[in-house]
Coordinates of C-alpha atoms in Angstrom, one line a residue:
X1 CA 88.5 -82.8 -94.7
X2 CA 88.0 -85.3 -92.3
X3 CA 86.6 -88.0 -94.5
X4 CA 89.1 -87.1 -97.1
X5 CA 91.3 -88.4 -94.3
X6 CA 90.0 -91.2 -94.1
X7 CA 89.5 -92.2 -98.1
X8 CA 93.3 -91.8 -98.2
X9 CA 94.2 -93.1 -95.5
X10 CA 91.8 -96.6 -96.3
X11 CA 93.2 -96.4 -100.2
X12 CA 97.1 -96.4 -98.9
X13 CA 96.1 -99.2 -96.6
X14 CA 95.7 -101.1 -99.8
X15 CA 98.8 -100.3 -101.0
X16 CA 100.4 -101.2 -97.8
X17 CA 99.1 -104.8 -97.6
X18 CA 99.3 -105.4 -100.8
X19 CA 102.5 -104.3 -102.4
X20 CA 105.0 -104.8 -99.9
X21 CA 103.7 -107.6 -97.6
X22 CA 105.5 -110.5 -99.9
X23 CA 108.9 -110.6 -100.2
X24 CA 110.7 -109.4 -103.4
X25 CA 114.5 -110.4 -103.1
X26 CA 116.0 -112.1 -106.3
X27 CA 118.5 -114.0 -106.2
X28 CA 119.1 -113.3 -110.3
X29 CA 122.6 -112.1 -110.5
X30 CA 124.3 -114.2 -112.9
X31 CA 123.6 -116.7 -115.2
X32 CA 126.5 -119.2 -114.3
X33 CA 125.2 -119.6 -111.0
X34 CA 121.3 -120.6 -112.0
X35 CA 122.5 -124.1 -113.5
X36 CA 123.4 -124.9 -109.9
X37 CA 120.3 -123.2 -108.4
X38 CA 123.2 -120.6 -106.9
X39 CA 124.6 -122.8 -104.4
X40 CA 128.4 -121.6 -103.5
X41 CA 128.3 -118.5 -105.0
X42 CA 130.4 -116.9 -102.0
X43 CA 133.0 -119.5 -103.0
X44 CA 132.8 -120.2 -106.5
X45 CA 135.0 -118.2 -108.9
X46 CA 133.3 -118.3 -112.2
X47 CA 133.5 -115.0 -113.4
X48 CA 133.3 -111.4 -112.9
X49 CA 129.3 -111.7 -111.3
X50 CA 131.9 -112.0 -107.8
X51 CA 131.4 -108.4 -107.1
X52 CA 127.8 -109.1 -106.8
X53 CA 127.7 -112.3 -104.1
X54 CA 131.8 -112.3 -102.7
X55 CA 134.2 -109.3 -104.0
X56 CA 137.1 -110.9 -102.2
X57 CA 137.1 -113.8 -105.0
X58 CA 138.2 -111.5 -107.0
X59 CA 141.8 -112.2 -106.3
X60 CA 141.6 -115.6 -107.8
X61 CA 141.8 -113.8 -111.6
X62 CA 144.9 -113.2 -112.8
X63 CA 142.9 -111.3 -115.7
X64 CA 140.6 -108.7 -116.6
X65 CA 137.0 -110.6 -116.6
X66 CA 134.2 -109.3 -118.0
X67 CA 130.6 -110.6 -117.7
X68 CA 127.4 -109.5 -119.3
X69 CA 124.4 -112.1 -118.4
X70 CA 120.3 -111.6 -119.3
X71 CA 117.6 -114.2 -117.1
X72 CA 114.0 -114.4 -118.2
X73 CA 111.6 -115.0 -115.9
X74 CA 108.5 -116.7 -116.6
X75 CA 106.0 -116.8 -113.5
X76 CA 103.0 -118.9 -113.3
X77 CA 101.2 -117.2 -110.1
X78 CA 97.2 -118.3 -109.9
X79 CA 94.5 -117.3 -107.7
X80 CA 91.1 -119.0 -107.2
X81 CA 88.3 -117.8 -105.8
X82 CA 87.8 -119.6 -102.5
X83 CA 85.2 -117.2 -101.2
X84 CA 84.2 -113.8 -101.9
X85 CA 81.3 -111.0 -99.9
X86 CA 78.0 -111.2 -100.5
X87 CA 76.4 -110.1 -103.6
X88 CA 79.8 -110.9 -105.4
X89 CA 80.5 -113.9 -107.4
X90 CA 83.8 -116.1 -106.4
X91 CA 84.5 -117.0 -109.6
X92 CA 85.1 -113.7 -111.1
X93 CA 88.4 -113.7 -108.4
X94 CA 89.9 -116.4 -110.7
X95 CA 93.3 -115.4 -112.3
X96 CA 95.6 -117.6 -114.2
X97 CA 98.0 -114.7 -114.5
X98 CA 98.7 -112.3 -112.4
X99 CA 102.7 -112.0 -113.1
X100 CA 104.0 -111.0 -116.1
X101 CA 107.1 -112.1 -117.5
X102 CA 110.6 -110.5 -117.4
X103 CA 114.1 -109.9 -117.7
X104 CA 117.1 -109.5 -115.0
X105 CA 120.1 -108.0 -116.9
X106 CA 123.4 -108.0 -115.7
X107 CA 127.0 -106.8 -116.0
X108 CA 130.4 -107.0 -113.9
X109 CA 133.7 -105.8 -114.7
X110 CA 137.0 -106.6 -112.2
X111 CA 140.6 -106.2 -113.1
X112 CA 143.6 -107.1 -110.6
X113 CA 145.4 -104.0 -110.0
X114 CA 148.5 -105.4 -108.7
X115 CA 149.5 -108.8 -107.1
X116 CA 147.6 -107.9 -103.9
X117 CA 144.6 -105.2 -104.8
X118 CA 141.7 -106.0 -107.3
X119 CA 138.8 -103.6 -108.4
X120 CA 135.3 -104.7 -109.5
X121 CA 132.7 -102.8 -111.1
X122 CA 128.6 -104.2 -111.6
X123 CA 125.0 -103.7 -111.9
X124 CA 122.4 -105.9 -111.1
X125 CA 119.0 -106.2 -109.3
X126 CA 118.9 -107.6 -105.7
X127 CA 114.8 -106.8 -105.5
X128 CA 112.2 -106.5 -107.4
X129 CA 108.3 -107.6 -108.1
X130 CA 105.4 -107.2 -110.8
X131 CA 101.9 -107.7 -110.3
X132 CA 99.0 -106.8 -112.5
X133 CA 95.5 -107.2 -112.7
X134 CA 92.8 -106.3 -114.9
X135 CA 91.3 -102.6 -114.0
X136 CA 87.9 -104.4 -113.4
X137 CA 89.1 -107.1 -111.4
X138 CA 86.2 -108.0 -108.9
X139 CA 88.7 -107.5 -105.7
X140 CA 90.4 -104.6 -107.2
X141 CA 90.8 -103.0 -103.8
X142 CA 93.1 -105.1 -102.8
X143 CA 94.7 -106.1 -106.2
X144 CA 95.9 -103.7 -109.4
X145 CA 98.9 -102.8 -110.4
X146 CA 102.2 -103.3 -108.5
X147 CA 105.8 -103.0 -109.6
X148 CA 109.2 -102.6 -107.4
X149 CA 112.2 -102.0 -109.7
X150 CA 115.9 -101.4 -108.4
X151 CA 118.8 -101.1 -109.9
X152 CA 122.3 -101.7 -107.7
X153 CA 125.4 -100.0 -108.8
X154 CA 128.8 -101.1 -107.3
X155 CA 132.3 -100.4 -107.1
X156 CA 134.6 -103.0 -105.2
X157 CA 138.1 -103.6 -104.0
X158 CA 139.8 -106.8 -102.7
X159 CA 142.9 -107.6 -101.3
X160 CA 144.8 -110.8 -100.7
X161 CA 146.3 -110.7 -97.7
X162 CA 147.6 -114.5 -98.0
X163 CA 147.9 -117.2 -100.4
X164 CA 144.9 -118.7 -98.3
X165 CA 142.6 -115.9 -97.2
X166 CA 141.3 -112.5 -99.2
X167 CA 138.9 -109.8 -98.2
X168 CA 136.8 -107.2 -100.0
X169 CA 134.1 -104.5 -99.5
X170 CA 132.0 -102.8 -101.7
X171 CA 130.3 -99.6 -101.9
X172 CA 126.4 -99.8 -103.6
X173 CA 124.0 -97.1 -104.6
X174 CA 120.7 -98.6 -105.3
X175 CA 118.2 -96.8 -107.5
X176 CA 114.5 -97.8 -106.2
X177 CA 111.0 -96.8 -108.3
X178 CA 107.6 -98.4 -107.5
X179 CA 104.1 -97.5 -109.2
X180 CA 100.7 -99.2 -106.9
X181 CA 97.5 -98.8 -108.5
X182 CA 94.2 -99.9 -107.0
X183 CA 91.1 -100.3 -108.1
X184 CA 87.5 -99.8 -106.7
X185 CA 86.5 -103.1 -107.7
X186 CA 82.9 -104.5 -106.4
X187 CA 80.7 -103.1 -103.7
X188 CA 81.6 -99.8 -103.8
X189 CA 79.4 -96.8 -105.7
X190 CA 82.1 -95.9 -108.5
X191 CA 83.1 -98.1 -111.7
X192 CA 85.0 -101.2 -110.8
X193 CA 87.7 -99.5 -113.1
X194 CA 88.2 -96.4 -111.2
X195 CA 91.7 -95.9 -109.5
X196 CA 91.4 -95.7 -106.2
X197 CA 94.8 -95.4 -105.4
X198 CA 97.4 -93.8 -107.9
X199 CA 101.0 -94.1 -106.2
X200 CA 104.4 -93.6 -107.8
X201 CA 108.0 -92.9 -106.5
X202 CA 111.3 -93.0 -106.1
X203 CA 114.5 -93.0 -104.2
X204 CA 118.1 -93.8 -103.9
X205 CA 120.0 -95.5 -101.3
X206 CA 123.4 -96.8 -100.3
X207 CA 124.7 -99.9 -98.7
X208 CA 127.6 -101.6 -98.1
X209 CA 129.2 -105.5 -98.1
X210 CA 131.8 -107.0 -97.1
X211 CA 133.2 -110.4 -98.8
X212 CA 136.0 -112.9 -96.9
X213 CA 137.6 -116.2 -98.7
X214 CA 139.7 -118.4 -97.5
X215 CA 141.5 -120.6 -99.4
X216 CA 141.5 -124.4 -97.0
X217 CA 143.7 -126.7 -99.5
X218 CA 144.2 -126.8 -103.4
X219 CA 140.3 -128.4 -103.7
X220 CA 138.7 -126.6 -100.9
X221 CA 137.6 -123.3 -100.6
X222 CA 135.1 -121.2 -98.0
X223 CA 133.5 -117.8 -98.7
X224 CA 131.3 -115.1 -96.6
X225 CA 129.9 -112.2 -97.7
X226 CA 127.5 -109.6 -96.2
X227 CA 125.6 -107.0 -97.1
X228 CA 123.9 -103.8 -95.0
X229 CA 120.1 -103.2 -94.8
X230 CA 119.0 -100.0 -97.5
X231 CA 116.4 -97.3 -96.4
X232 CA 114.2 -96.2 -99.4
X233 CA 112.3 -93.2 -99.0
X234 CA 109.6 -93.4 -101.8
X235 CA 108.6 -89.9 -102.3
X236 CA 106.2 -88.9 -105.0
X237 CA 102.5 -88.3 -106.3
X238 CA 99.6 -89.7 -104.9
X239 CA 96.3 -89.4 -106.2
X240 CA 92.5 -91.1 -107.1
X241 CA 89.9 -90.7 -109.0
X242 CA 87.2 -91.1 -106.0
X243 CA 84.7 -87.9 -106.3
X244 CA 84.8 -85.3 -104.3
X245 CA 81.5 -85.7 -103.2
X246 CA 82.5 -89.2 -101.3
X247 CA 86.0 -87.2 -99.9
X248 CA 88.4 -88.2 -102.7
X249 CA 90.6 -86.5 -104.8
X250 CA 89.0 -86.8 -107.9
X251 CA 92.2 -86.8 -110.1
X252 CA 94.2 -84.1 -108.0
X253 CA 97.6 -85.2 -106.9
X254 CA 99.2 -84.5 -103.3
X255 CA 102.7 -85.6 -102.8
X256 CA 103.3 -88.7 -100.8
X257 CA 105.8 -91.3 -99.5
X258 CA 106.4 -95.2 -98.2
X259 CA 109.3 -95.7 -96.5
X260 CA 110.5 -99.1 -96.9
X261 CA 114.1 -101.1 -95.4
X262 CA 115.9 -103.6 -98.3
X263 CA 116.9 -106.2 -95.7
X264 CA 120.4 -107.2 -94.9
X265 CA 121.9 -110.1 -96.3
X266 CA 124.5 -112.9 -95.2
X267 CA 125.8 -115.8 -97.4
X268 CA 128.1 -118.7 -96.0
X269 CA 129.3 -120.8 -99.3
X270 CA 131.6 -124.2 -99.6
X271 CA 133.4 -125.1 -102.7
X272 CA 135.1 -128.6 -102.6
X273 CA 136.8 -130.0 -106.2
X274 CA 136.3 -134.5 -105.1
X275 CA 138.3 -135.0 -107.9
X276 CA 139.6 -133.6 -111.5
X277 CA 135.9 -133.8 -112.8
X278 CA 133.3 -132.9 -110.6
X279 CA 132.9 -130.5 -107.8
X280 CA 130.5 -130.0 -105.3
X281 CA 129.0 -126.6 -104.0
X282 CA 126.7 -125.3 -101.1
X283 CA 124.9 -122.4 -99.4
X284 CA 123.1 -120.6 -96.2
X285 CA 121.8 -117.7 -96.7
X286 CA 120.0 -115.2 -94.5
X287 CA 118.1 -112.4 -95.2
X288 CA 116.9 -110.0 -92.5
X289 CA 113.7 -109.5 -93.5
X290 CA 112.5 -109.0 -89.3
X291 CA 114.1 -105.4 -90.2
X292 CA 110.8 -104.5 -92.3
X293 CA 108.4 -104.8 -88.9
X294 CA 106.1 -101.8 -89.8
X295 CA 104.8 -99.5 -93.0
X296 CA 103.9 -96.2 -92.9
X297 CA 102.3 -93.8 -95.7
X298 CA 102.3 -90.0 -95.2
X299 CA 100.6 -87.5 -97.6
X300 CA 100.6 -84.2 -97.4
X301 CA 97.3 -82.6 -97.6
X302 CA 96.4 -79.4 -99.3
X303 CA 96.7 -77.4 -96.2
X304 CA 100.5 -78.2 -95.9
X305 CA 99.8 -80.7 -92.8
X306 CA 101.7 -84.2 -93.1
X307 CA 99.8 -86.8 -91.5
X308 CA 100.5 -90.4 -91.4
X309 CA 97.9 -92.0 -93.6
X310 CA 98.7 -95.7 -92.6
X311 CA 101.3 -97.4 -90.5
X312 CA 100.4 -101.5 -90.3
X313 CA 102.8 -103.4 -88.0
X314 CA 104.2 -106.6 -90.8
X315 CA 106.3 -108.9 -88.8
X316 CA 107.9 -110.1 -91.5
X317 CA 110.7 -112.6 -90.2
X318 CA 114.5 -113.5 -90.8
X319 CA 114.3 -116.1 -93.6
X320 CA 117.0 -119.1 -95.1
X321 CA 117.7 -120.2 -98.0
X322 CA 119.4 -123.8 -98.4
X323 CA 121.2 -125.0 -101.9
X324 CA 123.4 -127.4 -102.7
X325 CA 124.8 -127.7 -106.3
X326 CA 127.5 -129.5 -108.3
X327 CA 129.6 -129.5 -112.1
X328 CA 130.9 -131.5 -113.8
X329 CA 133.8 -131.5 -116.3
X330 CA 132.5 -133.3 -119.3
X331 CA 135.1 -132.5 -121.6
X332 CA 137.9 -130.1 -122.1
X333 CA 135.2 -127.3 -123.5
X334 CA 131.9 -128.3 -121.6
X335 CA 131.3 -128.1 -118.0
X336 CA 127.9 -129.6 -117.3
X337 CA 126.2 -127.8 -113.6
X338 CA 123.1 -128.9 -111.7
X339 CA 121.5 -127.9 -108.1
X340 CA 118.3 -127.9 -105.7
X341 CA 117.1 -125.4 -103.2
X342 CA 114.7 -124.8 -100.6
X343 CA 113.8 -121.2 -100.4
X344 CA 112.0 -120.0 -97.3
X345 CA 109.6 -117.7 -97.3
X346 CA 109.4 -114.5 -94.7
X347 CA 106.0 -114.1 -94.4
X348 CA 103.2 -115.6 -91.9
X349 CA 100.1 -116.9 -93.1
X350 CA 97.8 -114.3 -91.1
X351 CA 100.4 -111.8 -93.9
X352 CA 99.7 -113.7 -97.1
X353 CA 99.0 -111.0 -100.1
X354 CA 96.9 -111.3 -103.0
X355 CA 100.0 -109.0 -105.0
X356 CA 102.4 -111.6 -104.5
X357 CA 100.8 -114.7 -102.6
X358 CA 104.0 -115.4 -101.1
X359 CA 105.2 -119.3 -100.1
X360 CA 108.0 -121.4 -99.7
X361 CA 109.9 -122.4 -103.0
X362 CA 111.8 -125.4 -104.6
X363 CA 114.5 -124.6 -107.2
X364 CA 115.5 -127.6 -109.5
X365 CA 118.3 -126.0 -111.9
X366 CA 120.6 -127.2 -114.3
X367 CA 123.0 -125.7 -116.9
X368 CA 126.5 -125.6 -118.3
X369 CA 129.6 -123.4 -119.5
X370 CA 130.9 -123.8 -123.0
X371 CA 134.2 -122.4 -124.0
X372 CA 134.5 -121.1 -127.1
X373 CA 138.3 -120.2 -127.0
X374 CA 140.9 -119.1 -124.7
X375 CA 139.3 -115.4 -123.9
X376 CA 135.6 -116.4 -124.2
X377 CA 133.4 -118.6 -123.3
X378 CA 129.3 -118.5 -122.3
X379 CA 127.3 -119.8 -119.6
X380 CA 123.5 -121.2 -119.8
X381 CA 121.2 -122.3 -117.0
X382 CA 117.5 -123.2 -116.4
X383 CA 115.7 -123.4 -112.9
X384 CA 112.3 -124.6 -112.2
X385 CA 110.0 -123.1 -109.5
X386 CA 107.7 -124.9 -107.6
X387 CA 106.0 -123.0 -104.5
X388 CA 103.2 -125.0 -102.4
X389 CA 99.5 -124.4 -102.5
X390 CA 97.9 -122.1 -100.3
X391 CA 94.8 -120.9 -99.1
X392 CA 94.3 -117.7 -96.8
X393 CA 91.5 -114.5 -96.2
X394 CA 92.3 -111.1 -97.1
X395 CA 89.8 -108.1 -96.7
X396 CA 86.4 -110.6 -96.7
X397 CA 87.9 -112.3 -99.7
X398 CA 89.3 -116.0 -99.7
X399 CA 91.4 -117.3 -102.3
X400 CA 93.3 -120.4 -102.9
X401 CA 97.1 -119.3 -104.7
X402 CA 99.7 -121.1 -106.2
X403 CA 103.1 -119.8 -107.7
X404 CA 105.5 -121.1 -109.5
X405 CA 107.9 -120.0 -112.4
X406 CA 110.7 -121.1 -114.8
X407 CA 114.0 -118.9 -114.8
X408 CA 116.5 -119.4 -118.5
X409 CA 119.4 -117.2 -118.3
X410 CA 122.5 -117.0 -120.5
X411 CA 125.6 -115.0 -120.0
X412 CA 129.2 -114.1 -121.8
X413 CA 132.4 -114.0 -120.5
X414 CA 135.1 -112.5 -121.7
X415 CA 139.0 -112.5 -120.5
X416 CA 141.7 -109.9 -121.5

């Protein structure tokens, strides 16, 4: 039982470093908001997505809004082979591919109540990642399958207090699944295809945030919101498909858990209108990733014991992000948007993850609003992903990453 221990305890240690050591936060909410590469969306009133970034906007409609938006995401993550352990060939760690493609759906409801109160409804996505490797994959120890999927239900109420200033809060119950799979990869006596790690779970959890606008002058207008950290509990089965003759499981399941924190968020946002045709947008915002310090996996053997598999100290740290965006009024029905960012990345280079070779990213976005009449009208927006190139060691292997992606979103909006 002892080196059953340890099997499980060295397969979850995979999981560990591998599916949770890069950051996952998306920034996907809306469509409207990715022509401008989502700078002032704590200020910015385009639609109902408000309950997602700032809830107190949603004073500003005199009307019920509703907003229904899809992005696609279309990664471009590649690893080379830098260097590799002995007897195994670098070049069979090349990977042009290792993130598939996706979509972020989207939709928001709000509807004033009276002249004061307003109530929002949405789901969205605030995390989420996808990794996947080939089953023989030379480091499939380390790589595999990985996917973190949440879904974030809220409910919000504002109230303008002023003319000038508005707050609101929000109540949000996110739904969390993840699936890790490893492999056993080369240099070690089982089929590179085996599963060495099985993993799947699920939780849900409940945070709060808390939105304030203020309202400077006809053309200028500030916005804060914040949102609590989440526990996630993933609870579920665990199993392999080592023999039992090297102390694995051999296809048997045993429940088993990660426990994970979603990190707080804050967003400062400035809208200013310079004239009757263009306007000019920015954002800070914070995420507390220095909240996810340390990972631990606990299985429960067949005995009844729990024991703690893995626990691996992250130090993740607090990150930034930096955007700065702007419209344009082209003509009565076209509103023309572009933006940059600078998206910082939370993780150290003695942390950098085959999974999801975290780096700092540039977003170059543009996009526009067209209305179609008096109740409708649609958004579209494009941002392009550049990340830097980096190099770094993980388990004996050495690899040279980079990742970049192209978002394309559209959205419909729809007054009553």
């Amino acid at each position: 039982m002892k080196f059953s221990k340890t099997i499980i305890a060295a397969s979850l240690a995979f999981v560990s470093a591998d599916s949770f050591a890069a950051a996952f936060q998306l920034s996907e909410q809306n469509a409207s908001g990715l022509g401008r590469a989502y700078a002032g969306e704590a200020s910015i009133a385009d639609d109902a997505s408000v309950v997602a970034r700032n809830p107190a906007l949603m004073t500003l409609f005199k009307d019920k809004q509703l907003s229904v938006a899809a992005i696609g995401v279309i990664p471009d993550v590649s690893l080379e082979g830098e260097g590799a352990p002995t007897g195994i060939d670098q070049s069979s760690l090349d990977d042009d591919s290792i993130a598939p493609s996706a979509v972020v759906p989207a939709a928001y409801f709000t509807m004033p109540y009276n002249d004061k109160v307003s109530l929002g409804f949405g789901a969205f996505s605030n995390f989420g990642l996808s990794t996947d490797f080939d089953d023989d994959y030379s480091a499939g120890q380390i790589a595999g399958k990985t996917e973190i999927f949440t879904v974030n239900l809220n409910a919000s109420v504002a109230y303008k207090v002023t003319e000038k200033f508005s707050y609101g809060i929000g109540l949000n119950v996110i739904y969390a699944d993840a699936t890790i799979v490893r492999h056993a990869g080369s240099g070690l006596p089982f089929a590179a295809n085996n599963e060495v790690v099985n993993l799947e779970g699920d939780d849900t959890g409940y945070a709060l945030n808390v939105g304030l606008m203020y309202q400077l002058d006809d053309n200028s207008r500030f916005g804060f919101n914040y949102r609590t950290e989440t526990d996630i509990t993933f609870e579920g089965e665990y199993s392999n498909q080592i023999p039992t003759a090297f102390g694995g499981l051999n296809g048997a399941e045993l429940p088993g858990s990660v426990e994970i924190t979603l990190p707080a968020i804050a967003e400062f946002s400035g809208s200013h209108q310079l004239d009757e045709k263009l306007g000019l947008h920015y954002s800070i915002l914070w995420t507390g990733w220095s909240s996810f310090d340390s990972l631990e996996a606990r299985v429960t053997a067949p005995t009844g014991d729990k024991f703690s598999a893995f626990n691996k100290d992250e130090s993740f740290s607090d990150s930034y992000r930096f955007a700065v965006g702007s419209d344009y009024q082209y003509n009565e029905d076209l509103l023309l948007r572009a933006g940059v960012a600078f998206d910082q990345s939370p993780v150290s280079q003695d942390h950098l993850s085959i999974s999801i070779p975290d780096t700092d990213r540039f977003w170059f976005s543009f996009g526009g609003n067209y209305t179609i009449d008096q109740s409708s009208n649609v958004d579209l927006g494009v941002s392009i992903i550049r990340g830097k190139t980096q190099n770094f060691e993980e388990d004996g292997f050495e690899f040279e990453s980079e990742g970049n992606a192209v978002l394309i979103g559209a959205q419909y909006n729809y007054k009553f």
